[in-house]
XYZ file of C-alpha atoms in Angstrom:
510
model
C -71.641 -48.794 49.846
C -67.767 -48.581 49.241
C -65.576 -47.408 51.971
C -64.209 -43.897 52.010
C -60.653 -43.349 53.316
C -58.269 -40.367 53.755
C -55.090 -39.996 51.587
C -52.982 -41.042 54.653
C -54.989 -44.151 55.301
C -54.617 -45.003 51.595
C -50.850 -44.593 51.647
C -50.699 -46.649 54.826
C -52.561 -49.574 53.244
C -50.248 -49.433 50.267
C -47.275 -49.398 52.396
C -48.642 -52.453 54.253
C -49.001 -54.159 50.765
C -45.349 -53.365 49.954
C -44.276 -55.444 52.855
C -44.811 -58.455 50.575
C -41.682 -60.635 50.387
C -41.564 -60.180 46.689
C -40.396 -56.618 47.090
C -38.389 -56.931 50.268
C -34.723 -58.154 50.556
C -34.038 -58.254 46.868
C -31.194 -57.165 44.526
C -31.844 -54.645 41.975
C -29.394 -53.908 39.138
C -29.271 -50.400 37.478
C -27.151 -47.303 36.771
C -26.921 -44.441 39.299
C -28.290 -41.132 38.002
C -28.936 -37.722 39.600
C -26.884 -38.640 42.638
C -27.055 -36.064 45.486
C -25.381 -36.226 48.883
C -26.904 -34.210 51.817
C -25.196 -32.878 54.833
C -26.692 -35.634 56.884
C -24.673 -38.144 54.908
C -27.740 -39.737 53.118
C -27.588 -40.294 49.287
C -30.567 -39.856 47.099
C -30.571 -40.990 43.472
C -32.258 -42.786 40.721
C -31.690 -46.367 39.666
C -32.426 -46.787 35.991
C -32.124 -49.137 33.113
C -32.900 -48.699 29.382
C -36.674 -48.760 29.945
C -37.481 -47.673 33.539
C -36.295 -46.032 36.678
C -37.070 -45.958 40.393
C -36.183 -43.542 43.181
C -33.679 -44.790 45.699
C -32.049 -43.720 48.968
C -28.963 -44.913 50.775
C -28.812 -43.810 54.444
C -25.514 -42.959 56.072
C -25.742 -45.845 58.489
C -25.692 -48.321 55.570
C -23.086 -46.231 53.537
C -20.682 -46.851 56.346
C -20.644 -50.510 55.652
C -19.713 -50.015 51.906
C -16.178 -50.278 50.532
C -16.646 -47.597 47.740
C -18.121 -44.159 47.156
C -21.196 -44.118 44.884
C -20.711 -41.978 41.757
C -22.855 -40.513 39.043
C -23.050 -43.167 36.200
C -21.850 -46.220 38.180
C -23.541 -49.403 37.292
C -24.529 -51.137 40.627
C -26.420 -53.896 42.224
C -28.315 -52.705 45.073
C -29.799 -54.734 47.998
C -32.700 -53.580 49.892
C -36.488 -53.138 49.999
C -39.357 -51.121 48.580
C -40.864 -48.671 50.971
C -43.645 -45.908 50.725
C -43.071 -42.385 51.986
C -46.665 -41.774 53.284
C -46.401 -38.026 53.294
C -45.849 -37.662 49.477
C -47.344 -40.955 48.473
C -44.145 -41.856 46.521
C -42.351 -45.111 46.880
C -38.694 -45.539 46.749
C -36.078 -48.337 46.916
C -34.149 -48.289 50.296
C -30.712 -49.527 49.827
C -29.001 -51.559 52.490
C -25.912 -52.633 50.637
C -24.415 -52.048 47.231
C -21.679 -53.435 44.892
C -20.284 -52.433 41.550
C -21.491 -54.284 38.505
C -19.824 -52.069 35.917
C -19.669 -48.536 34.506
C -22.819 -46.877 32.980
C -23.209 -46.507 29.220
C -23.423 -42.756 29.317
C -20.408 -42.564 31.513
C -18.351 -44.717 29.094
C -19.436 -42.415 26.180
C -18.454 -39.351 28.250
C -15.062 -40.631 28.948
C -14.402 -41.741 25.337
C -15.357 -38.268 23.851
C -13.369 -36.508 26.616
C -10.290 -38.504 25.683
C -10.720 -37.976 22.027
C -11.085 -34.255 22.191
C -8.255 -34.109 24.686
C -5.950 -35.781 22.228
C -6.925 -33.345 19.639
C -5.800 -30.389 21.789
C -9.239 -28.913 22.394
C -8.674 -28.742 26.092
C -5.201 -27.155 25.841
C -4.848 -23.789 27.890
C -2.702 -22.421 25.055
C -5.783 -22.142 22.793
C -8.021 -20.590 25.391
C -8.619 -16.836 24.926
C -8.499 -14.236 27.676
C -11.869 -12.767 28.517
C -12.300 -8.985 27.940
C -11.952 -7.001 31.230
C -15.026 -4.796 30.542
C -17.431 -6.600 28.095
C -20.323 -4.405 26.845
C -22.300 -7.016 24.913
C -22.837 -10.408 26.435
C -24.625 -13.336 24.644
C -26.457 -16.156 26.543
C -27.401 -19.510 25.161
C -30.031 -20.946 27.370
C -33.701 -21.602 27.840
C -35.760 -18.523 27.670
C -38.305 -19.861 30.239
C -35.889 -21.069 32.900
C -34.541 -19.338 35.997
C -31.033 -19.150 34.384
C -31.586 -16.053 32.156
C -33.359 -14.337 35.015
C -30.412 -14.930 37.513
C -27.818 -13.710 35.008
C -29.720 -10.420 34.264
C -30.354 -9.859 38.094
C -26.754 -10.383 38.964
C -25.396 -8.257 36.076
C -27.649 -5.343 37.204
C -25.501 -4.508 40.269
C -22.199 -4.822 38.336
C -20.473 -3.039 35.540
C -23.168 -2.285 32.855
C -23.468 -4.489 29.798
C -26.123 -5.442 27.280
C -27.574 -9.006 27.499
C -28.470 -10.800 24.279
C -30.488 -14.139 24.557
C -30.213 -16.876 21.990
C -33.074 -19.205 23.136
C -32.256 -22.826 23.036
C -33.366 -26.275 24.280
C -31.207 -27.422 27.220
C -32.552 -30.892 27.736
C -33.821 -33.768 25.782
C -33.629 -34.937 22.147
C -32.465 -32.291 19.705
C -31.192 -29.934 22.443
C -27.554 -30.207 21.315
C -28.479 -28.796 17.706
C -30.306 -25.706 19.270
C -27.287 -25.039 21.565
C -24.960 -25.102 18.412
C -27.275 -22.722 16.577
C -27.359 -20.336 19.526
C -23.542 -20.268 19.679
C -23.142 -19.637 15.972
C -25.727 -16.967 15.961
C -24.231 -14.975 18.706
C -20.733 -15.345 17.227
C -21.970 -13.832 13.992
C -23.924 -11.156 15.767
C -20.727 -9.805 17.333
C -20.902 -10.071 21.170
C -17.927 -9.698 23.518
C -18.521 -13.031 25.392
C -20.848 -15.995 25.053
C -22.343 -17.710 27.996
C -23.601 -21.327 27.500
C -25.682 -22.102 30.603
C -28.353 -24.172 32.289
C -29.281 -25.258 35.813
C -28.480 -28.489 37.637
C -29.598 -31.939 36.716
C -28.751 -35.643 36.290
C -26.192 -36.929 33.764
C -29.010 -37.483 31.407
C -30.308 -33.932 31.918
C -26.929 -32.354 31.184
C -26.065 -34.738 28.285
C -26.684 -32.136 25.502
C -23.598 -30.291 26.811
C -21.565 -33.493 26.465
C -22.331 -33.911 22.744
C -19.519 -33.624 20.281
C -21.208 -31.168 18.063
C -21.597 -28.644 21.073
C -17.884 -29.041 21.970
C -16.778 -28.279 18.411
C -18.990 -25.331 18.052
C -17.507 -23.874 21.255
C -13.954 -24.597 19.927
C -14.684 -23.062 16.490
C -16.381 -19.711 18.082
C -14.292 -16.565 17.404
C -15.870 -15.142 20.561
C -14.685 -16.261 24.019
C -17.060 -18.752 25.549
C -17.864 -19.301 29.248
C -19.501 -22.600 30.252
C -21.942 -22.416 33.229
C -23.725 -25.844 33.259
C -25.247 -27.430 36.303
C -23.944 -27.057 39.848
C -20.392 -26.584 41.029
C -19.914 -30.361 41.270
C -21.183 -31.074 37.809
C -18.665 -31.260 34.913
C -19.441 -31.552 31.157
C -17.376 -31.711 28.059
C -18.375 -28.046 27.458
C -16.677 -27.183 30.683
C -13.331 -28.523 29.404
C -13.379 -26.921 25.928
C -14.717 -23.561 26.997
C -12.319 -20.652 27.416
C -13.435 -20.556 31.147
C -15.766 -22.557 33.351
C -18.102 -20.890 35.908
C -19.516 -22.932 38.883
C -23.133 -21.738 38.241
C -24.920 -19.513 35.802
C -25.126 -16.796 38.462
C -21.398 -17.218 39.132
C -20.774 -16.682 35.370
C -22.297 -13.141 35.454
C -20.293 -12.418 38.528
C -17.095 -13.778 36.922
C -17.490 -11.828 33.671
C -18.826 -8.463 35.039
C -16.772 -6.617 37.619
C -18.528 -5.071 40.666
C -19.508 -1.521 40.120
C -18.480 -0.266 43.408
C -15.129 -2.108 43.274
C -14.521 -0.575 39.866
C -15.158 2.942 41.135
C -12.914 2.349 44.193
C -10.141 1.102 41.922
C -10.403 4.142 39.651
C -10.391 6.469 42.674
C -7.318 4.699 43.977
C -5.520 5.003 40.687
C -6.424 8.787 40.513
C -4.988 9.340 43.985
C -1.737 7.424 43.134
C -1.468 9.441 39.877
C -2.016 12.727 41.821
C 0.582 11.931 44.397
C 3.044 10.917 41.724
C 2.541 14.048 39.834
C 2.957 16.262 42.864
C 6.235 14.505 43.659
C 7.374 14.999 40.189
C 6.451 18.617 40.309
C 8.288 19.321 43.490
C 11.318 17.420 42.251
C 11.321 19.391 38.886
C 10.859 22.688 40.809
C 14.011 21.925 42.921
C 16.005 20.898 39.830
C 14.997 24.008 38.034
C 15.980 26.259 40.970
C 19.353 24.491 41.112
C 19.838 25.015 37.329
C 18.690 28.563 37.560
C 21.371 29.292 40.233
C 24.049 27.673 38.140
C 23.215 29.216 34.733
C 21.434 32.540 35.485
C 21.768 34.878 32.440
C 22.183 37.889 34.674
C 25.159 36.133 36.460
C 26.603 35.145 33.195
C 26.354 38.691 31.803
C 27.908 40.074 35.021
C 30.656 37.694 34.656
C 31.120 38.648 31.041
C 31.490 42.345 32.055
C 34.141 41.377 34.668
C 35.981 39.495 31.943
C 35.919 42.438 29.557
C 37.289 44.855 32.194
C 39.952 42.193 32.854
C 40.639 42.013 28.995
C 41.155 45.879 28.823
C 43.687 45.538 31.799
C 45.512 42.735 29.892
C 45.804 44.863 26.756
C 47.177 47.884 28.793
C 49.692 45.526 30.613
C 50.677 44.035 27.220
C 51.235 47.549 25.681
C 53.485 48.593 28.632
C 55.321 45.266 28.550
C 56.047 45.730 24.764
C 57.406 49.162 25.582
C 59.736 47.902 28.206
C 60.768 44.894 26.217
C 61.713 46.913 23.147
C 63.553 49.471 25.259
C 65.648 46.842 26.873
C 66.280 45.303 23.417
C 67.480 48.695 22.102
C 69.775 49.146 25.050
C 71.353 45.682 24.598
C 71.704 46.235 20.760
C 73.591 49.512 21.614
C 75.830 47.738 24.139
C 76.633 45.041 21.570
C 77.212 47.426 18.893
C 79.906 49.206 20.955
C 81.861 45.860 21.416
C 81.862 44.708 17.737
C 83.422 45.956 14.525
C 81.258 46.648 11.470
C 83.624 44.746 9.078
C 83.210 41.395 10.781
C 79.378 41.410 11.059
C 77.980 42.972 7.695
C 77.020 39.540 6.344
C 75.699 38.437 9.691
C 73.612 41.584 10.151
C 71.920 41.008 6.735
C 71.043 37.577 7.743
C 69.660 38.494 11.181
C 67.805 41.425 9.817
C 66.006 39.071 7.362
C 65.265 36.662 10.163
C 63.933 39.508 12.184
C 61.733 40.502 9.349
C 60.405 36.967 8.930
C 59.768 36.743 12.817
C 57.971 40.011 12.887
C 55.789 39.021 9.968
C 54.885 35.621 11.533
C 54.030 37.210 14.868
C 51.730 39.804 13.322
C 50.078 36.979 11.189
C 49.535 34.838 14.196
C 48.121 37.596 16.257
C 45.881 38.699 13.475
C 44.558 35.162 12.824
C 43.674 34.697 16.508
C 42.013 38.092 16.566
C 39.844 37.241 13.488
C 39.009 33.804 14.828
C 37.821 35.339 18.164
C 35.884 38.080 16.474
C 34.106 35.428 14.366
C 33.228 33.384 17.201
C 32.001 36.364 19.121
C 29.682 37.431 16.203
C 28.184 33.949 15.986
C 27.574 33.606 19.778
C 26.246 37.114 20.160
C 23.789 36.603 17.270
C 22.406 33.610 18.991
C 21.929 34.529 22.701
C 22.364 38.254 23.206
C 19.499 40.910 23.220
C 20.019 44.104 21.235
C 21.265 46.270 24.151
C 23.909 43.677 25.192
C 24.797 42.888 21.564
C 25.475 46.578 20.999
C 27.764 46.739 23.979
C 29.409 43.528 22.937
C 30.063 44.936 19.384
C 31.611 48.016 20.976
C 33.814 45.751 23.042
C 34.762 43.627 19.987
C 35.626 46.882 18.099
C 37.815 47.812 21.067
C 39.495 44.357 20.905
C 40.015 44.854 17.169
C 41.533 48.316 17.728
C 43.734 47.140 20.447
C 44.997 44.088 18.357
C 45.699 46.439 15.418
C 47.613 48.687 17.857
C 49.726 45.865 19.165
C 50.379 44.573 15.599
C 51.419 48.105 14.356
C 53.406 48.575 17.501
C 55.303 45.364 16.894
C 55.890 46.156 13.260
C 57.163 49.585 13.990
C 59.434 48.491 16.898
C 60.796 45.675 14.722
C 61.525 48.094 11.916
C 63.313 50.484 14.374
C 65.407 47.592 15.717
C 66.276 46.457 12.072
C 67.205 50.142 11.092
C 69.355 50.723 14.162
C 70.965 47.312 13.875
C 72.013 47.826 10.232
C 73.289 51.427 11.143
C 75.312 50.159 13.990
C 76.774 47.331 11.793
C 77.280 44.803 14.464
C 75.203 42.620 16.750
C 75.984 39.534 18.751
C 74.263 36.360 17.609
C 73.465 35.274 21.084
C 72.009 38.615 22.158
C 69.814 39.036 18.921
C 68.578 35.393 19.314
C 67.767 35.965 22.957
C 65.926 39.288 22.263
C 64.007 37.697 19.351
C 62.979 34.683 21.400
C 61.842 36.722 24.342
C 59.943 39.124 22.120
C 58.091 36.147 20.488
C 57.509 34.510 23.774
C 55.934 37.728 25.209
C 53.770 37.999 22.141
C 52.593 34.418 22.257
C 51.928 34.770 25.940
C 49.916 37.938 25.509
C 47.986 36.227 22.692
C 47.107 33.139 24.778
C 45.925 35.407 27.676
C 43.822 37.324 25.234
C 42.320 34.090 23.907
C 41.731 32.612 27.425
C 39.912 35.804 28.780
C 38.130 36.465 25.457
C 34.258 36.652 26.366
C 33.576 34.601 23.111
C 34.646 31.384 24.829
C 32.048 31.996 27.511
C 29.309 32.968 25.007
C 29.882 30.047 22.751
C 28.644 27.677 25.552
C 25.054 28.911 24.922
C 22.627 30.496 27.240
C 18.823 30.799 27.169
C 17.121 34.014 28.411
C 13.737 35.838 28.232
C 13.034 39.332 26.902
C 9.994 41.513 27.085
C 8.215 42.769 23.971
C 10.412 45.946 24.235
C 13.605 43.852 24.138
C 14.419 44.167 27.880
C 16.009 41.305 29.678
C 13.613 39.643 32.173
C 15.431 38.280 35.243
C 12.619 38.040 37.740
C 9.086 36.568 37.883
C 7.931 39.700 39.437
C 8.789 41.730 36.255
C 6.132 39.561 34.258
C 2.253 39.721 34.437
C -0.350 37.353 33.325
C -1.013 37.938 29.529
C 2.357 39.421 28.786
C 4.001 38.365 25.564
C 7.740 37.478 25.925
C 10.430 36.157 23.746
C 12.491 33.112 24.694
C 15.971 33.211 23.103
C 17.771 29.809 22.716
C 21.191 28.684 21.263
C 19.650 28.190 17.773
C 16.809 30.646 17.529
C 13.879 32.216 19.548
C 10.192 31.649 20.288
C 7.312 33.933 21.335
C 5.227 32.886 24.209
C 2.312 34.319 26.437
C 2.459 34.233 30.265
C -0.548 32.168 31.358
C 0.188 32.124 35.041
C 2.956 32.760 37.465
C 4.069 31.882 41.100
C 6.423 33.810 43.288
C 8.767 32.012 45.630
C 7.926 32.540 49.351
């Protein structure tokens, strides 16, 4: 009867057999693949050639005696022995020393394609597109049965919401590159916001479809931004270099593309608070400016000032009238005195000339005064039509008529007094040239001074600057917020017209 042994006994017997000299202290040449370094400092990898492969381990104590760092794709010659790990029943080649024997075939192909595409500009940052801040439709090219799509969906659930569309593809083995290209092109035509090309970690051979030229060119030709999320953080593929952005892992891709929901809400609330504070500051600033402006250009203050100017104008007219009386009285006295000193025979021609000059002077003074009066009245009419309510306009029209009447009176008085002077001068028959010239010049000066005073004090000069004011539906001027109620309709009068408005709300100053 044959012997029955346990699994452990079997593995121990095999391990004893592996102590044969033929598999101990030998050199094995091959290419490093699937290299992993653990925190302990040990290296686990596969030694392979074109037809076969064997698991290998390099312990940290032996690594300390080596002059180079083992890398993925290195072609090496490893010295060691075959051993069996009895707990799993797997045998491996334990490396005691290692030396370079060249670079692996896949690594050479990787570098050649990388340099070729780089020279064509496919890796340039200038051609890479910015990812949308809030994508709503995300396309994923990966295996439908792997953990990658599950990780992406799980991560996206806690972030800004988006729809996930899967384009199933083969991510390893022969023909995988074509399915990846088909997935990219399908999602690009479908119209998503971002495409993620993803798969989990693996050896250089496992990740090789993402190093194929057709995949790199499909990513570059895509109109939709592409994020590469292939392998682990230490794995790099051609797809990483040509993509618009590289994510360290598929899970990291979802976190990179979709913003955290709570972070977004917090940012929005912060922006709202900033906007509210800014609006409040602007409101306070505008209120202060409006108060200052209101104090400077209050309509009631302007009207009160206008009335003061009108009263002052009446006083000026009265003073001008009295000054004319005094001036002409003095002129008459001086003419009488000059007449007593001169003979009529010597001054007949002179009197005629001076009389004509006096007539011209009188006509010019009256014309000048009349022109100023008409100009002032025209400007008054234009300004009052723009800014004055009906009650104030009626008062201003009355004042304008008063101005017109006073100007007519002054003009008539000037004309009459000039005619009296002329008649008396001719009757007397003599007048000194110097005295007449002085009287004429002084009379003219008094007239021009009075005219300038009238022009400077004329209310039209104030009105022509333009004011805005509010009147009620009945035409009354409103100067206080207390005189208005919610729902009242008012009229806003401006320089070039008026507008009707309704009081929506009001606020009284404290």
